[in-house]
Amino acid sequence: MKRLADRTSKWVFTVSGFTTSAVIILIIAFLFTESAGLFSTPIVEEGYVLAVNSSNNVKDLNTEQIKNIFDGEITSWDEVGGKDMEIEIFRLEDLEKIYTVEQLGAEYEHAGEKIAEQIYANPGIIAFIPESMIEGIPDIGFIDDRNIRIKDVLFGREWFPTATPSPIFGILPLILGTLWVSFFAILIALPFGISIAIYMAEVARPEVRKVLKPVIELLNGIPSVIYGFFGLTVIVPFLQNTFGLPVGESGLAGSIVLAIMALPTIITVAEDAMSSCPRSLREASLALGAGHWQTIYKVVIPSSISGITSGVVLGIGRAVGETMAVLMVTGNAAVIPHSILEPLRTIPATIAAELGEAPAGGAHYQALFLLGVILFFITLIINACVETVSSRHKTQA
């Protein structure tokens, strides 16, 4: 009977471990599958083309150039490698300003001919029009509708997924915003968390520890939106008044809120690890003449480094992956931050804010899944770095 119970337990644990591993692998595969389609998507909105006069020698534009042309920031073709002539933007709705309803036809049956007339007559024209309207019409040039390139996404400096005619998915501002906020959050939380953990494990009296420990553990159960409200009503006005900022929503506000949220995890796990340090190690250190603080620094912390590292990893994981609180206090501006006092946007906040509005299977939807993949790799790299540092400490100890 005992052997049967052992075999059953072993089988249950094996199946559980295999199932968990398989689910994780499937989730990762799903992220990669959904995001991979982005790089096979044309840069121009599906079903539309960018038509130009056949004499125009510009046939290749990237997404940022297209956006700047239609925003009026680029006004001459020579700015994008073409001839010195003014760019004339033409959209489908402009037909009604030029032609009457009778000329276009009751069902726009003559619209294609009229569009071709405008393209033939204007050497500097760039027309954003449905492909079906000019299909088969000769002597019309087109901007190459190539697929979205990896370098335009990974190193793009603008995130504008709703831009027309070409959405922009430059994720560099979002990556930098995530790293910027997370770095300063850990920079704030780590020394405070370890210090409080040392105090609770090695300095505080038992009655003080009994009060502090449940209070700190209780902070873990507070919803992130509450932290966001606290940051919005207390931290944001404080930073705005202290630094004379036009708006208080900034990377620093997000870092402080995340640091507060990460503190309970770091403190709890690190304090448990230090409390588990064998009493014999402390006594041996003190017997050799070491002081209390020398024992903490030379014995307790090195022997507890694995648990402390776990607390740091969990704290960093919460800082990197936090959504709602960051969305509320960082200003939600998808721009490359040059200072921690500027508004910015993180990857988790972008996914949370936009995934519900992105059409399933579209380029915007796929770009958000790509952000999930990037976030996965960021967390993986951070965890690997922390584990490497932890292993070195263990070897030295």
Short mmCIF file of C-alpha atoms in Angstrom, two decimals:
data_model
loop_
_atom_site.label_atom_id
_atom_site.label_comp_id
_atom_site.label_asym_id
_atom_site.label_seq_id
_atom_site.Cartn_x
_atom_site.Cartn_y
_atom_site.Cartn_z
CA MET A 1 0.00 0.00 0.00
CA LYS A 2 2.80 2.35 0.88
CA ARG A 3 4.60 1.58 -2.39
CA LEU A 4 1.40 2.27 -4.32
CA ALA A 5 1.01 5.63 -2.56
CA ASP A 6 4.63 6.53 -3.36
CA ARG A 7 4.19 5.61 -7.02
CA THR A 8 0.95 7.56 -7.22
CA SER A 9 2.55 10.61 -5.65
CA LYS A 10 5.51 10.38 -8.00
CA TRP A 11 3.20 10.09 -10.99
CA VAL A 12 1.08 13.07 -9.86
CA PHE A 13 4.14 15.26 -9.34
CA THR A 14 5.62 14.22 -12.68
CA VAL A 15 2.41 14.96 -14.56
CA SER A 16 2.02 18.30 -12.75
CA GLY A 17 5.56 19.34 -13.61
CA PHE A 18 5.21 18.26 -17.23
CA THR A 19 1.84 20.03 -17.59
CA THR A 20 3.18 23.26 -16.10
CA SER A 21 6.22 23.21 -18.40
CA ALA A 22 4.04 22.45 -21.43
CA VAL A 23 1.65 25.31 -20.62
CA ILE A 24 4.54 27.78 -20.27
CA ILE A 25 6.01 26.64 -23.59
CA LEU A 26 2.62 26.93 -25.30
CA ILE A 27 2.12 30.46 -23.94
CA ILE A 28 5.53 31.51 -25.23
CA ALA A 29 4.86 29.86 -28.59
CA PHE A 30 1.49 31.64 -28.80
CA LEU A 31 3.16 35.01 -28.18
CA PHE A 32 5.75 34.38 -30.88
CA THR A 33 3.16 33.11 -33.36
CA GLU A 34 0.83 36.08 -32.90
CA SER A 35 3.65 38.63 -33.15
CA ALA A 36 5.53 37.09 -36.11
CA GLY A 37 2.83 38.15 -38.58
CA LEU A 38 3.71 41.82 -38.06
CA PHE A 39 6.77 41.53 -40.30
CA SER A 40 4.74 40.14 -43.20
CA THR A 41 2.30 43.07 -43.08
CA PRO A 42 2.53 45.84 -45.74
CA ILE A 43 3.44 49.29 -44.47
CA VAL A 44 0.39 50.87 -46.15
CA GLU A 45 -3.09 50.16 -44.82
CA GLU A 46 -4.53 46.99 -46.34
CA GLY A 47 -6.54 47.58 -49.52
CA TYR A 48 -4.94 51.00 -50.18
CA VAL A 49 -1.94 52.20 -52.18
CA LEU A 50 0.23 55.31 -52.42
CA ALA A 51 0.13 56.41 -56.06
CA VAL A 52 2.45 59.00 -57.62
CA ASN A 53 3.05 60.51 -61.03
CA SER A 54 5.02 58.17 -63.30
CA SER A 55 7.77 60.82 -63.67
CA ASN A 56 8.44 60.77 -59.92
CA ASN A 57 11.65 58.84 -59.22
CA VAL A 58 10.82 58.21 -55.54
CA LYS A 59 9.53 54.67 -55.16
CA ASP A 60 10.59 53.74 -51.62
CA LEU A 61 9.55 55.46 -48.38
CA ASN A 62 9.70 54.22 -44.82
CA THR A 63 6.85 54.59 -42.35
CA GLU A 64 8.23 57.71 -40.67
CA GLN A 65 8.75 59.48 -44.00
CA ILE A 66 5.18 58.65 -45.04
CA LYS A 67 3.83 59.99 -41.76
CA ASN A 68 5.90 63.18 -42.02
CA ILE A 69 4.71 63.75 -45.59
CA PHE A 70 1.03 63.43 -44.67
CA ASP A 71 1.57 65.53 -41.51
CA GLY A 72 3.10 68.31 -43.60
CA GLU A 73 6.54 68.07 -42.01
CA ILE A 74 8.11 67.01 -45.33
CA THR A 75 6.92 69.32 -48.12
CA SER A 76 9.33 68.69 -51.00
CA TRP A 77 10.32 65.49 -52.78
CA ASP A 78 14.01 66.37 -52.62
CA GLU A 79 13.85 65.81 -48.84
CA VAL A 80 13.31 62.10 -49.50
CA GLY A 81 15.71 61.70 -52.43
CA GLY A 82 13.49 62.93 -55.26
CA LYS A 83 13.28 65.95 -57.52
CA ASP A 84 13.01 69.51 -56.25
CA MET A 85 9.23 69.87 -56.45
CA GLU A 86 6.49 70.46 -53.92
CA ILE A 87 4.59 67.49 -52.54
CA GLU A 88 0.84 67.59 -53.17
CA ILE A 89 -1.17 65.29 -50.92
CA PHE A 90 -4.34 63.76 -52.33
CA ARG A 91 -6.93 61.67 -50.49
CA LEU A 92 -10.10 60.02 -51.74
CA GLU A 93 -12.36 62.59 -50.06
CA ASP A 94 -10.62 65.35 -52.05
CA LEU A 95 -12.48 64.16 -55.19
CA GLU A 96 -15.70 65.78 -53.98
CA LYS A 97 -13.89 69.14 -53.71
CA ILE A 98 -12.77 68.95 -57.34
CA TYR A 99 -15.57 67.13 -59.20
CA THR A 100 -19.34 67.16 -59.03
CA VAL A 101 -21.48 64.17 -58.17
CA GLU A 102 -22.49 63.87 -61.83
CA GLN A 103 -18.83 63.71 -62.92
CA LEU A 104 -17.98 61.06 -60.32
CA GLY A 105 -21.10 59.01 -60.92
CA ALA A 106 -23.89 58.11 -58.55
CA GLU A 107 -21.92 55.09 -57.31
CA TYR A 108 -18.46 56.57 -57.87
CA GLU A 109 -18.09 54.52 -61.05
CA HIS A 110 -15.95 57.25 -62.66
CA ALA A 111 -13.87 57.93 -59.55
CA GLY A 112 -10.91 55.88 -60.80
CA GLU A 113 -10.69 57.89 -64.03
CA LYS A 114 -10.82 61.19 -62.13
CA ILE A 115 -8.11 60.03 -59.71
CA ALA A 116 -5.94 59.09 -62.70
CA GLU A 117 -6.54 62.58 -64.18
CA GLN A 118 -5.22 64.21 -61.02
CA ILE A 119 -2.18 61.92 -60.90
CA TYR A 120 -1.35 62.60 -64.57
CA ALA A 121 -1.76 66.39 -64.12
CA ASN A 122 0.33 66.81 -60.94
CA PRO A 123 4.00 65.66 -61.02
CA GLY A 124 4.38 66.16 -57.25
CA ILE A 125 1.24 64.33 -56.20
CA ILE A 126 1.07 61.46 -53.70
CA ALA A 127 -2.39 59.88 -53.53
CA PHE A 128 -3.67 57.66 -50.74
CA ILE A 129 -6.48 55.76 -52.46
CA PRO A 130 -8.18 52.34 -52.59
CA GLU A 131 -6.25 49.97 -54.83
CA SER A 132 -9.42 48.70 -56.51
CA MET A 133 -10.26 52.14 -57.93
CA ILE A 134 -7.18 52.44 -60.14
CA GLU A 135 -6.58 48.79 -60.86
CA GLY A 136 -5.62 48.34 -64.51
CA ILE A 137 -5.12 52.08 -65.22
CA PRO A 138 -1.76 52.55 -67.02
CA ASP A 139 1.11 55.02 -66.48
CA ILE A 140 0.66 55.42 -62.73
CA GLY A 141 3.60 55.07 -60.35
CA PHE A 142 3.39 53.55 -56.90
CA ILE A 143 5.37 53.75 -53.68
CA ASP A 144 6.64 50.23 -53.03
CA ASP A 145 4.30 48.61 -50.52
CA ARG A 146 6.97 46.50 -48.85
CA ASN A 147 6.48 44.74 -45.55
CA ILE A 148 7.17 46.31 -42.17
CA ARG A 149 10.88 45.88 -41.44
CA ILE A 150 12.34 44.58 -38.18
CA LYS A 151 14.74 47.51 -37.81
CA ASP A 152 11.88 50.02 -38.23
CA VAL A 153 10.09 48.37 -35.33
CA LEU A 154 12.97 47.67 -32.95
CA PHE A 155 14.76 50.98 -33.53
CA GLY A 156 11.84 53.18 -34.50
CA ARG A 157 11.55 56.32 -32.39
CA GLU A 158 7.77 56.77 -32.72
CA TRP A 159 4.81 54.66 -31.62
CA PHE A 160 1.75 55.77 -33.60
CA PRO A 161 -0.32 52.67 -34.46
CA THR A 162 -3.34 54.65 -35.67
CA ALA A 163 -1.45 56.82 -38.17
CA THR A 164 -2.71 56.81 -41.76
CA PRO A 165 -1.81 55.85 -44.37
CA SER A 166 1.04 54.01 -42.66
CA PRO A 167 0.91 53.08 -38.95
CA ILE A 168 4.18 53.40 -37.04
CA PHE A 169 5.26 50.71 -34.57
CA GLY A 170 8.59 52.01 -33.29
CA ILE A 171 8.95 50.34 -29.89
CA LEU A 172 12.21 51.97 -28.77
CA PRO A 173 10.43 54.65 -26.64
CA LEU A 174 8.41 51.93 -24.89
CA ILE A 175 11.46 49.76 -24.17
CA LEU A 176 13.43 52.71 -22.82
CA GLY A 177 10.46 53.87 -20.76
CA THR A 178 10.09 50.42 -19.19
CA LEU A 179 13.79 50.11 -18.39
CA TRP A 180 13.99 53.70 -17.16
CA VAL A 181 11.13 53.33 -14.69
CA SER A 182 12.13 49.83 -13.55
CA PHE A 183 15.78 50.79 -13.01
CA PHE A 184 14.96 53.74 -10.76
CA ALA A 185 12.27 51.76 -8.95
CA ILE A 186 14.77 49.04 -8.01
CA LEU A 187 17.39 51.68 -7.23
CA ILE A 188 14.97 53.10 -4.65
CA ALA A 189 13.44 49.86 -3.38
CA LEU A 190 16.52 47.66 -3.07
CA PRO A 191 18.49 49.53 -0.35
CA PHE A 192 15.34 50.27 1.64
CA GLY A 193 14.05 46.71 1.31
CA ILE A 194 17.30 45.03 2.33
CA SER A 195 17.80 47.50 5.21
CA ILE A 196 14.32 46.86 6.60
CA ALA A 197 14.79 43.09 6.18
CA ILE A 198 18.07 43.25 8.14
CA TYR A 199 16.40 45.30 10.86
CA MET A 200 13.49 42.88 11.19
CA ALA A 201 15.64 39.73 11.12
CA GLU A 202 18.64 40.84 13.17
CA VAL A 203 17.93 44.01 15.14
CA ALA A 204 14.24 44.37 15.99
CA ARG A 205 12.87 42.94 19.22
CA PRO A 206 10.49 39.96 18.85
CA GLU A 207 7.41 41.99 19.78
CA VAL A 208 8.28 44.65 17.18
CA ARG A 209 8.86 41.97 14.54
CA LYS A 210 5.48 40.39 15.29
CA VAL A 211 3.77 43.70 14.53
CA LEU A 212 5.83 44.75 11.51
CA LYS A 213 5.84 41.45 9.63
CA PRO A 214 2.05 41.05 9.15
CA VAL A 215 1.69 44.75 8.34
CA ILE A 216 4.30 44.53 5.57
CA GLU A 217 2.84 41.28 4.24
CA LEU A 218 -0.57 42.94 4.17
CA LEU A 219 0.79 45.57 1.75
CA ASN A 220 1.23 42.82 -0.84
CA GLY A 221 -2.53 42.34 -0.98
CA ILE A 222 -3.38 45.96 -1.80
CA PRO A 223 -4.62 46.26 -5.43
CA SER A 224 -2.26 48.11 -7.76
CA VAL A 225 -4.97 50.63 -8.65
CA ILE A 226 -4.92 51.82 -5.02
CA TYR A 227 -1.20 52.47 -5.31
CA GLY A 228 -1.96 54.32 -8.54
CA PHE A 229 -4.52 56.54 -6.80
CA PHE A 230 -2.04 57.24 -4.01
CA GLY A 231 0.61 58.19 -6.55
CA LEU A 232 -1.82 60.36 -8.50
CA THR A 233 -3.08 62.30 -5.48
CA VAL A 234 0.08 62.48 -3.34
CA ILE A 235 3.30 61.77 -5.26
CA VAL A 236 2.41 63.50 -8.55
CA PRO A 237 1.47 66.89 -6.96
CA PHE A 238 4.50 66.65 -4.66
CA LEU A 239 6.92 66.16 -7.57
CA GLN A 240 5.21 68.86 -9.62
CA ASN A 241 5.58 71.43 -6.83
CA THR A 242 9.07 70.32 -5.77
CA PHE A 243 10.69 70.38 -9.22
CA GLY A 244 8.48 73.04 -10.81
CA LEU A 245 7.23 70.68 -13.51
CA PRO A 246 4.41 71.57 -15.96
CA VAL A 247 2.86 68.18 -15.11
CA GLY A 248 3.70 65.85 -12.24
CA GLU A 249 3.04 62.65 -14.19
CA SER A 250 6.56 61.47 -14.93
CA GLY A 251 8.96 58.57 -14.90
CA LEU A 252 10.03 59.46 -11.35
CA ALA A 253 6.44 59.25 -10.11
CA GLY A 254 6.15 55.80 -11.67
CA SER A 255 9.48 54.71 -10.16
CA ILE A 256 8.46 55.79 -6.66
CA VAL A 257 5.09 54.03 -6.91
CA LEU A 258 6.73 50.85 -8.22
CA ALA A 259 9.37 51.01 -5.49
CA ILE A 260 6.64 51.16 -2.85
CA MET A 261 4.88 48.20 -4.48
CA ALA A 262 8.08 46.14 -4.71
CA LEU A 263 9.15 46.80 -1.11
CA PRO A 264 6.84 44.27 0.62
CA THR A 265 8.02 41.43 -1.64
CA ILE A 266 11.71 42.23 -1.19
CA ILE A 267 11.39 42.71 2.57
CA THR A 268 9.32 39.58 3.21
CA VAL A 269 11.43 37.16 1.17
CA ALA A 270 14.78 38.61 2.29
CA GLU A 271 13.74 38.64 5.97
CA ASP A 272 12.61 35.01 5.79
CA ALA A 273 15.94 34.05 4.22
CA MET A 274 17.96 35.84 6.93
CA SER A 275 15.84 34.38 9.72
CA SER A 276 16.59 30.91 8.31
CA CYS A 277 20.34 31.42 8.68
CA PRO A 278 21.59 28.73 11.16
CA ARG A 279 22.12 30.03 14.67
CA SER A 280 25.41 28.11 14.84
CA LEU A 281 26.92 30.35 12.13
CA ARG A 282 26.11 33.49 14.13
CA GLU A 283 27.49 32.01 17.32
CA ALA A 284 30.69 30.88 15.60
CA SER A 285 31.23 34.34 14.16
CA LEU A 286 30.67 36.03 17.52
CA ALA A 287 32.94 33.49 19.26
CA LEU A 288 35.76 34.44 16.88
CA GLY A 289 35.48 38.06 17.99
CA ALA A 290 33.32 39.51 15.24
CA GLY A 291 30.87 42.23 16.18
CA HIS A 292 27.13 42.14 15.60
CA TRP A 293 27.23 44.13 12.37
CA GLN A 294 30.29 42.26 11.13
CA THR A 295 28.38 39.00 11.65
CA ILE A 296 25.42 40.35 9.68
CA TYR A 297 27.60 41.53 6.80
CA LYS A 298 30.11 38.67 6.68
CA VAL A 299 27.96 35.71 7.71
CA VAL A 300 24.20 36.24 7.65
CA ILE A 301 23.90 38.03 4.28
CA PRO A 302 26.28 35.68 2.36
CA SER A 303 24.55 32.59 3.74
CA SER A 304 21.13 34.04 2.85
CA ILE A 305 22.07 35.39 -0.56
CA SER A 306 19.91 32.86 -2.41
CA GLY A 307 16.75 33.94 -0.61
CA ILE A 308 17.66 37.62 -0.87
CA THR A 309 18.18 37.16 -4.61
CA SER A 310 14.76 35.54 -4.90
CA GLY A 311 13.21 38.57 -3.22
CA VAL A 312 15.05 40.91 -5.56
CA VAL A 313 13.94 38.93 -8.63
CA LEU A 314 10.32 38.94 -7.48
CA GLY A 315 10.52 42.66 -6.74
CA ILE A 316 12.02 43.41 -10.15
CA GLY A 317 9.40 41.20 -11.79
CA ARG A 318 6.62 43.21 -10.19
CA ALA A 319 8.27 46.49 -11.18
CA VAL A 320 8.81 45.47 -14.81
CA GLY A 321 5.38 43.91 -15.30
CA GLU A 322 3.21 46.37 -13.39
CA THR A 323 0.44 47.96 -15.46
CA MET A 324 -2.31 50.00 -13.84
CA ALA A 325 -0.31 52.04 -11.32
CA VAL A 326 2.27 52.98 -13.95
CA LEU A 327 -0.42 53.87 -16.47
CA MET A 328 -1.93 56.31 -13.98
CA VAL A 329 1.18 58.25 -12.92
CA THR A 330 3.73 58.25 -15.76
CA GLY A 331 1.89 60.51 -18.19
CA ASN A 332 1.43 57.76 -20.81
CA ALA A 333 3.52 59.57 -23.45
CA ALA A 334 5.16 57.28 -26.03
CA VAL A 335 8.31 59.38 -26.43
CA ILE A 336 11.97 58.65 -25.75
CA PRO A 337 12.66 59.96 -22.23
CA HIS A 338 15.69 62.19 -21.75
CA SER A 339 15.08 62.72 -18.04
CA ILE A 340 13.38 60.77 -15.27
CA LEU A 341 11.22 63.87 -14.71
CA GLU A 342 9.60 63.60 -18.16
CA PRO A 343 6.36 61.74 -18.99
CA LEU A 344 6.86 58.34 -20.60
CA ARG A 345 5.07 55.07 -21.32
CA THR A 346 5.97 51.49 -20.46
CA ILE A 347 5.35 48.26 -22.36
CA PRO A 348 2.78 46.79 -19.91
CA ALA A 349 0.84 50.08 -19.83
CA THR A 350 0.75 50.18 -23.64
CA ILE A 351 -0.55 46.62 -23.88
CA ALA A 352 -3.23 47.26 -21.25
CA ALA A 353 -4.36 50.54 -22.81
CA GLU A 354 -4.50 49.46 -26.45
CA LEU A 355 -5.13 45.72 -26.70
CA GLY A 356 -8.89 46.09 -26.25
CA GLU A 357 -9.08 48.55 -29.16
CA ALA A 358 -6.78 46.73 -31.59
CA PRO A 359 -8.59 44.67 -34.29
CA ALA A 360 -7.80 40.97 -33.77
CA GLY A 361 -5.23 39.76 -36.27
CA GLY A 362 -4.33 43.25 -37.49
CA ALA A 363 -0.92 44.90 -37.48
CA HIS A 364 -1.66 46.82 -34.27
CA TYR A 365 -2.76 43.60 -32.54
CA GLN A 366 0.40 41.80 -33.68
CA ALA A 367 2.60 44.69 -32.57
CA LEU A 368 1.15 44.49 -29.06
CA PHE A 369 1.95 40.78 -28.92
CA LEU A 370 5.48 41.63 -30.04
CA LEU A 371 5.68 43.96 -27.04
CA GLY A 372 4.73 40.96 -24.89
CA VAL A 373 7.63 39.01 -26.40
CA ILE A 374 10.02 41.91 -25.73
CA LEU A 375 8.79 42.11 -22.13
CA PHE A 376 9.39 38.37 -21.75
CA PHE A 377 12.99 38.73 -22.92
CA ILE A 378 13.60 41.76 -20.67
CA THR A 379 12.42 39.78 -17.63
CA LEU A 380 14.46 36.75 -18.71
CA ILE A 381 17.65 38.80 -19.09
CA ILE A 382 17.15 40.52 -15.72
CA ASN A 383 16.56 37.20 -13.98
CA ALA A 384 19.63 35.67 -15.63
CA CYS A 385 21.80 38.62 -14.54
CA VAL A 386 20.57 38.43 -10.95
CA GLU A 387 21.10 34.66 -10.84
CA THR A 388 24.63 35.09 -12.20
CA VAL A 389 25.45 37.63 -9.47
CA SER A 390 23.93 35.31 -6.87
CA SER A 391 26.02 32.35 -8.07
CA ARG A 392 29.21 34.40 -7.82
CA HIS A 393 28.35 35.38 -4.24
CA LYS A 394 27.75 31.72 -3.36
CA THR A 395 31.10 30.73 -4.86
CA GLN A 396 32.93 33.46 -2.96
CA ALA A 397 31.17 32.49 0.26
#
